[in-house]
Each structure stands twice: as structure tokens, then as C-alpha cells.
Coordinates of C-alpha atoms in Angstrom, one line a residue:
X199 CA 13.6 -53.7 41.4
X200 CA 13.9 -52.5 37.8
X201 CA 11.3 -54.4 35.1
X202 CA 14.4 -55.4 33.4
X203 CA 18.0 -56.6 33.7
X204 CA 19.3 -54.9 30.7
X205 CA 23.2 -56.2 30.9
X206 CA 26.3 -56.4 28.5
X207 CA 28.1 -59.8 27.6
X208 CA 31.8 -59.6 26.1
X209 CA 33.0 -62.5 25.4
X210 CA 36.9 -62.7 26.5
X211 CA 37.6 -65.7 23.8
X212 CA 36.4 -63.6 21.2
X213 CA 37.5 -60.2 21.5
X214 CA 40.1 -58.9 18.9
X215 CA 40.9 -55.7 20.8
X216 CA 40.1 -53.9 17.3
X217 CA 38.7 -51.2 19.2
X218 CA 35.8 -50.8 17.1
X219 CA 33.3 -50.7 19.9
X220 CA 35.5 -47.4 22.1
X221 CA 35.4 -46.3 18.8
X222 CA 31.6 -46.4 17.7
X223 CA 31.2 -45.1 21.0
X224 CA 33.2 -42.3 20.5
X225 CA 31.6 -41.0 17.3
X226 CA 28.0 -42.3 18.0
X227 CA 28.2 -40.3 21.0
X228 CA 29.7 -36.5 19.8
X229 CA 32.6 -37.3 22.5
X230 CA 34.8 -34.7 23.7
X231 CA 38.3 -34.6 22.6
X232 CA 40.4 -36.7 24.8
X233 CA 36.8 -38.5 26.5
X234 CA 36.4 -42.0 26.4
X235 CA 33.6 -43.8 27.7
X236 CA 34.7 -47.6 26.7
X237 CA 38.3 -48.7 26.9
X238 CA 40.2 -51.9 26.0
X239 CA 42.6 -53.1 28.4
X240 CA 45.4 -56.1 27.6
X241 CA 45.0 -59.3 30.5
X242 CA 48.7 -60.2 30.1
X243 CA 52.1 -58.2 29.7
X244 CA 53.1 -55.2 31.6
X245 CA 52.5 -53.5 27.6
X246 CA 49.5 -52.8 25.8
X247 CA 49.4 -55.7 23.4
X248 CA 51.7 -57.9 25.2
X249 CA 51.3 -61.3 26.1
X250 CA 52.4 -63.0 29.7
X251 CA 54.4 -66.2 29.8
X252 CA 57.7 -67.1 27.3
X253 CA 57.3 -68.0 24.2
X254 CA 56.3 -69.9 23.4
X255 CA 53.6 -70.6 26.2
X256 CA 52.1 -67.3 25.9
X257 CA 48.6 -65.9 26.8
X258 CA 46.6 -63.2 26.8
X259 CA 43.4 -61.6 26.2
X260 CA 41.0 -58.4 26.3
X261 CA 38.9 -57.2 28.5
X262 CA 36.5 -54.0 28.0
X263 CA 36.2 -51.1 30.6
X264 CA 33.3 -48.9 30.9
X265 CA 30.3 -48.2 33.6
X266 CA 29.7 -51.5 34.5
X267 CA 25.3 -50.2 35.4
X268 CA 25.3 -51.8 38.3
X269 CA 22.6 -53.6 40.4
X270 CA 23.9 -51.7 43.3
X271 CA 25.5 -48.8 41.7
X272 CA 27.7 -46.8 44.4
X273 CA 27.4 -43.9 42.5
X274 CA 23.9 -43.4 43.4
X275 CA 24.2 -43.2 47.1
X276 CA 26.8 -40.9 47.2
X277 CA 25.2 -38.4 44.3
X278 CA 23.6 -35.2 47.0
X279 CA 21.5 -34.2 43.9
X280 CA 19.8 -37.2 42.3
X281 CA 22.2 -36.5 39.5
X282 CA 23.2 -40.2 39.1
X283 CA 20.1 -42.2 39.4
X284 CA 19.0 -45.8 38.4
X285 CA 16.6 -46.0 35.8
X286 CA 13.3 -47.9 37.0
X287 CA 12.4 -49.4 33.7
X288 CA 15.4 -50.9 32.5
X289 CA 18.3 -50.8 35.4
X290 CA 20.3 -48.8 33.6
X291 CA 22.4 -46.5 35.5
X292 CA 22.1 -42.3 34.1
X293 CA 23.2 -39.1 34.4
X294 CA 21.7 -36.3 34.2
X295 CA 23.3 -33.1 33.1
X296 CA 21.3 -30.9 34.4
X297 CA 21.4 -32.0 37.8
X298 CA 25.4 -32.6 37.8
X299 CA 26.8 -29.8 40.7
X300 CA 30.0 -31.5 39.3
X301 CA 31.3 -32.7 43.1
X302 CA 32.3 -35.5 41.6
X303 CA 31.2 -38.1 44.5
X304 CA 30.1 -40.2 41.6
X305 CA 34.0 -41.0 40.5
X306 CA 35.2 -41.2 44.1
X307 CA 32.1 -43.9 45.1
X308 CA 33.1 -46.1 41.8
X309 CA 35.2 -48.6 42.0
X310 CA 36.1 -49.0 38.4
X311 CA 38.8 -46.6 37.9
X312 CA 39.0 -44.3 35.0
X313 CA 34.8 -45.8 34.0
X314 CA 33.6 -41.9 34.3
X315 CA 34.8 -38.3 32.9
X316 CA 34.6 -35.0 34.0
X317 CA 34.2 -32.1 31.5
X318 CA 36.7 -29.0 33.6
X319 CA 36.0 -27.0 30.8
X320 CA 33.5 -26.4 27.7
X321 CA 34.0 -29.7 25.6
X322 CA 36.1 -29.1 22.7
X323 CA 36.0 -31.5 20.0
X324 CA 38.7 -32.3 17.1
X325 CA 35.5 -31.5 14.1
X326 CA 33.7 -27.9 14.2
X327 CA 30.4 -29.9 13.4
X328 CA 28.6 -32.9 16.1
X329 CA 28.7 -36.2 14.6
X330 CA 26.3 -39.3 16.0
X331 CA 22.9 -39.4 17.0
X332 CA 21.3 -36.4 17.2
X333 CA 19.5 -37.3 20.2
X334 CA 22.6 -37.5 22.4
X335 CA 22.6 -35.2 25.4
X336 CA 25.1 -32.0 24.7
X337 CA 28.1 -32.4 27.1
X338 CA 28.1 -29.7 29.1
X339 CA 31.1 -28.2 31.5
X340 CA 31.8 -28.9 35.1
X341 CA 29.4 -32.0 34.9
X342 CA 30.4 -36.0 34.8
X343 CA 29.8 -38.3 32.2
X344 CA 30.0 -42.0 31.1
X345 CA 28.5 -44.9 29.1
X346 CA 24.8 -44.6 28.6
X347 CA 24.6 -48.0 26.9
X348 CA 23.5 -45.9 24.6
X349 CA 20.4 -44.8 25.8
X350 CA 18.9 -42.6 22.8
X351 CA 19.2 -45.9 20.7
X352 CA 17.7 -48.3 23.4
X353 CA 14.7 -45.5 23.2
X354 CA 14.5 -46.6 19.4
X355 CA 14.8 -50.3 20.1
X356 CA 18.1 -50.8 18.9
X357 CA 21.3 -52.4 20.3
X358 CA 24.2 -49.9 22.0
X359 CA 26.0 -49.1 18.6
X360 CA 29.3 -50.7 20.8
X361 CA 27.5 -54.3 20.4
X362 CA 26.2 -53.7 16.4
X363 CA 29.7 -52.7 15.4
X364 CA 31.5 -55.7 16.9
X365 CA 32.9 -57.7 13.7
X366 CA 34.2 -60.2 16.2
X367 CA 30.6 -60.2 17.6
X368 CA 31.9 -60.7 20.8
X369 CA 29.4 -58.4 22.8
X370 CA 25.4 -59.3 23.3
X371 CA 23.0 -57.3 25.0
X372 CA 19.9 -57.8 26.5
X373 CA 17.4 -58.5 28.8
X374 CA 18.5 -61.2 31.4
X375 CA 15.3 -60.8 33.2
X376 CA 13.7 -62.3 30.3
X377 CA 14.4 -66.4 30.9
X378 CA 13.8 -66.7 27.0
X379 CA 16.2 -64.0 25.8
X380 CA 19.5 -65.0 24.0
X381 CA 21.7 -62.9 27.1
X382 CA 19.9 -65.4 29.4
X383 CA 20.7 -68.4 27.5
X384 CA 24.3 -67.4 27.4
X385 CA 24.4 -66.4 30.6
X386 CA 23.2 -70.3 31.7
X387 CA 25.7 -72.5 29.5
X388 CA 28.8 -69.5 29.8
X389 CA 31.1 -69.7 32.6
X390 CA 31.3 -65.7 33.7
X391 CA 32.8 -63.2 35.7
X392 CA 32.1 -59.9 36.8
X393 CA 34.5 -57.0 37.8
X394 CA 35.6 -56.7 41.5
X395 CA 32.4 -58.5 43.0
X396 CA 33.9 -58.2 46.2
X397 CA 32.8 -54.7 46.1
X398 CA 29.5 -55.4 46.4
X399 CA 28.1 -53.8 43.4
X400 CA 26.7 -56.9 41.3
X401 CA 27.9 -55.2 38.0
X402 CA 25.1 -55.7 34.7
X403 CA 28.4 -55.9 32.5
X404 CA 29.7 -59.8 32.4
X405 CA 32.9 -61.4 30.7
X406 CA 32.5 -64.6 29.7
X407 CA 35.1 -67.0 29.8

């Protein structure tokens, strides 16, 4: 068991789908062109942006896709390499590059479609310079990639940049190991779900509701 629970609240009543946080992401992370590791998705219409019912009894809300770091990640025991691998400390599931044979088991053992990326060529990005942290790992071809909750900056103590950009401030991240830390305490008085729990994976990423 990992020393912590580091896990990722989004709070459905909140979110804007502004799309700030898949874009921080993006950026803070020198993305590919045509990569993205965080996506929001519309609970409502058939459309992006649509609401369900007839007006006007409408609803509809947001919900944000990426690696949900799972407490039994099924990307682990499928990875021949040790590529994908759970991180001890925090619980936080990584990649490493280096490793990557590019056999993509990882994307065919997750159950939360479209989560991870492969590279099929070199990256090619829309700027000739990298933007971000300079501490992110170089994407590199024939490997798979996917949200590091920003590990580089969890390194430095700081928040993923997805949860300090959130004007809504509908994401919180944290510890829930930690009884006295402010994802616990939310985590005890907020109904919440988690994505497909039938699968079996105990996902670290919850929605509150």
C-alpha cells in the first residue's frame, strides 16, 4: 500500500466546462499536437454542450476525463516491461518512457476509453520551441502517454497546474490518507462517485455530486 492516497476531486455542481484545466494541461505539459491528456465531456444531450430534457426542464453537467491513477490500476498487470508502474510513495500511477516497448497493453487493459495516447510518430508540436515545465519528460515516439497529475510539480510541492487554474475551483487535490486534509473532509460530508466501479479498479479520481 502506497504512504499516500494522493486523489483528484471535481466537483460536478461546479464545473463550467471552460476547459481551462485540458488546457493548462496541455501547455504545462509541452503536449503533442493533437494529444490530450484531460478532456471535458457534456452529461446530457447527444451534442457537446447540449442539455437533456425540453425546455424548459433541462439539465446537464460536466464531467472530466483523464487517467483516473487507480488503486488497482489494470494497466499495471498487463504492462510485460514494468513500463506502467504504481508509484510507492504517493499512489500515483506512471510511465516510464524509457521502458515503453509501445505494445500498447496499457490502453487495451483500461477501461476509460480514450484516458491514454500513443505517440506513432516523433511528436510534432504547433510552436518550434517547448513551452511548460522544464522538468517534463520529452515525449518520445512509439511510447504511451497520459496524465501524470503533474508529477514534476507534485516533486516541488505544488498542486497539478489542472486544479491551480480552475477559476470555478471545482477541482481539489490531496492526500485522502491524511484524515485531517481538506480532500478527506470533502470526501466525508460530499456525496461521490467514481467512474465504472464495477470494473474493479477503485479509481483516485472522484466526482462529487
Amino acid at each position: 500500500m502506497a504512504d499516500k492516497k494522493l486523489v483528484m476531486l471535481v466537483d460536478t455542481k461546479r464545473c463550467i466546462g471552460c476547459n481551462s484545466c485540458a488546457v493548462a494541461c496541455k501547455i504545462e505539459n509541452n503536449l503533442p499536437k493533437n494529444i490530450w491528456w484531460n478532456r471535458i465531456m457534456t452529461v446530457g444531450g447527444d451534442n457537446l454542450d447540449s442539455p437533456e430534457g425540453e425546455y424548459p426542464n433541462l439539465k446537464m453537467h460536466n464531467i472530466t476525463v483523464a487517467c483516473q491513477h487507480c488503486e488497482n490500476p489494470a494497466c499495471v498487470k498487463v504492462c510485460p516491461v514494468g513500463a506502467t508502474y504504481k508509484d510507492p510513495e504517493t499512489g500515483v500511477v506512471r510511465q516510464d518512457y524509457d521502458k515503453c516497448i509501445g505494445c500498447r497493453m496499457c490502453m487495451s487493459a483500461c477501461p476509460y476509453t480514450g484516458v491514454r495516447n500513443f505517440n506513432w510518430e516523433e511528436p510534432a508540436y504547433h510552436l518550434d520551441f517547448a513551452v511548460g515545465d522544464a522538468d517534463v519528460a520529452p515525449h518520445e515516439k512509439h511510447t504511451v502517454e497520459k496524465c501524470t497529475f503533474c508529477w514534476h510539480r507534485l516533486a516541488k510541492g505544488l498542486q497539478p497546474a489542472c486544479v491551480e487554474v480552475c477559476s470555478a475551483r471545482a477541482r481539489h487535490f490531496g492526500d485522502a490518507n491524511d484524515p485531517d486534509s481538506a480532500v478527506s473532509a470533502i470526501l466525508r460530508t460530499r456525496s461521490h462517485e467514481q467512474l465504472l466501479p464495477d470494473e474493479g479498479t477503485d479509481p483516485n479520481v472522484y466526482f462529487l455530486v
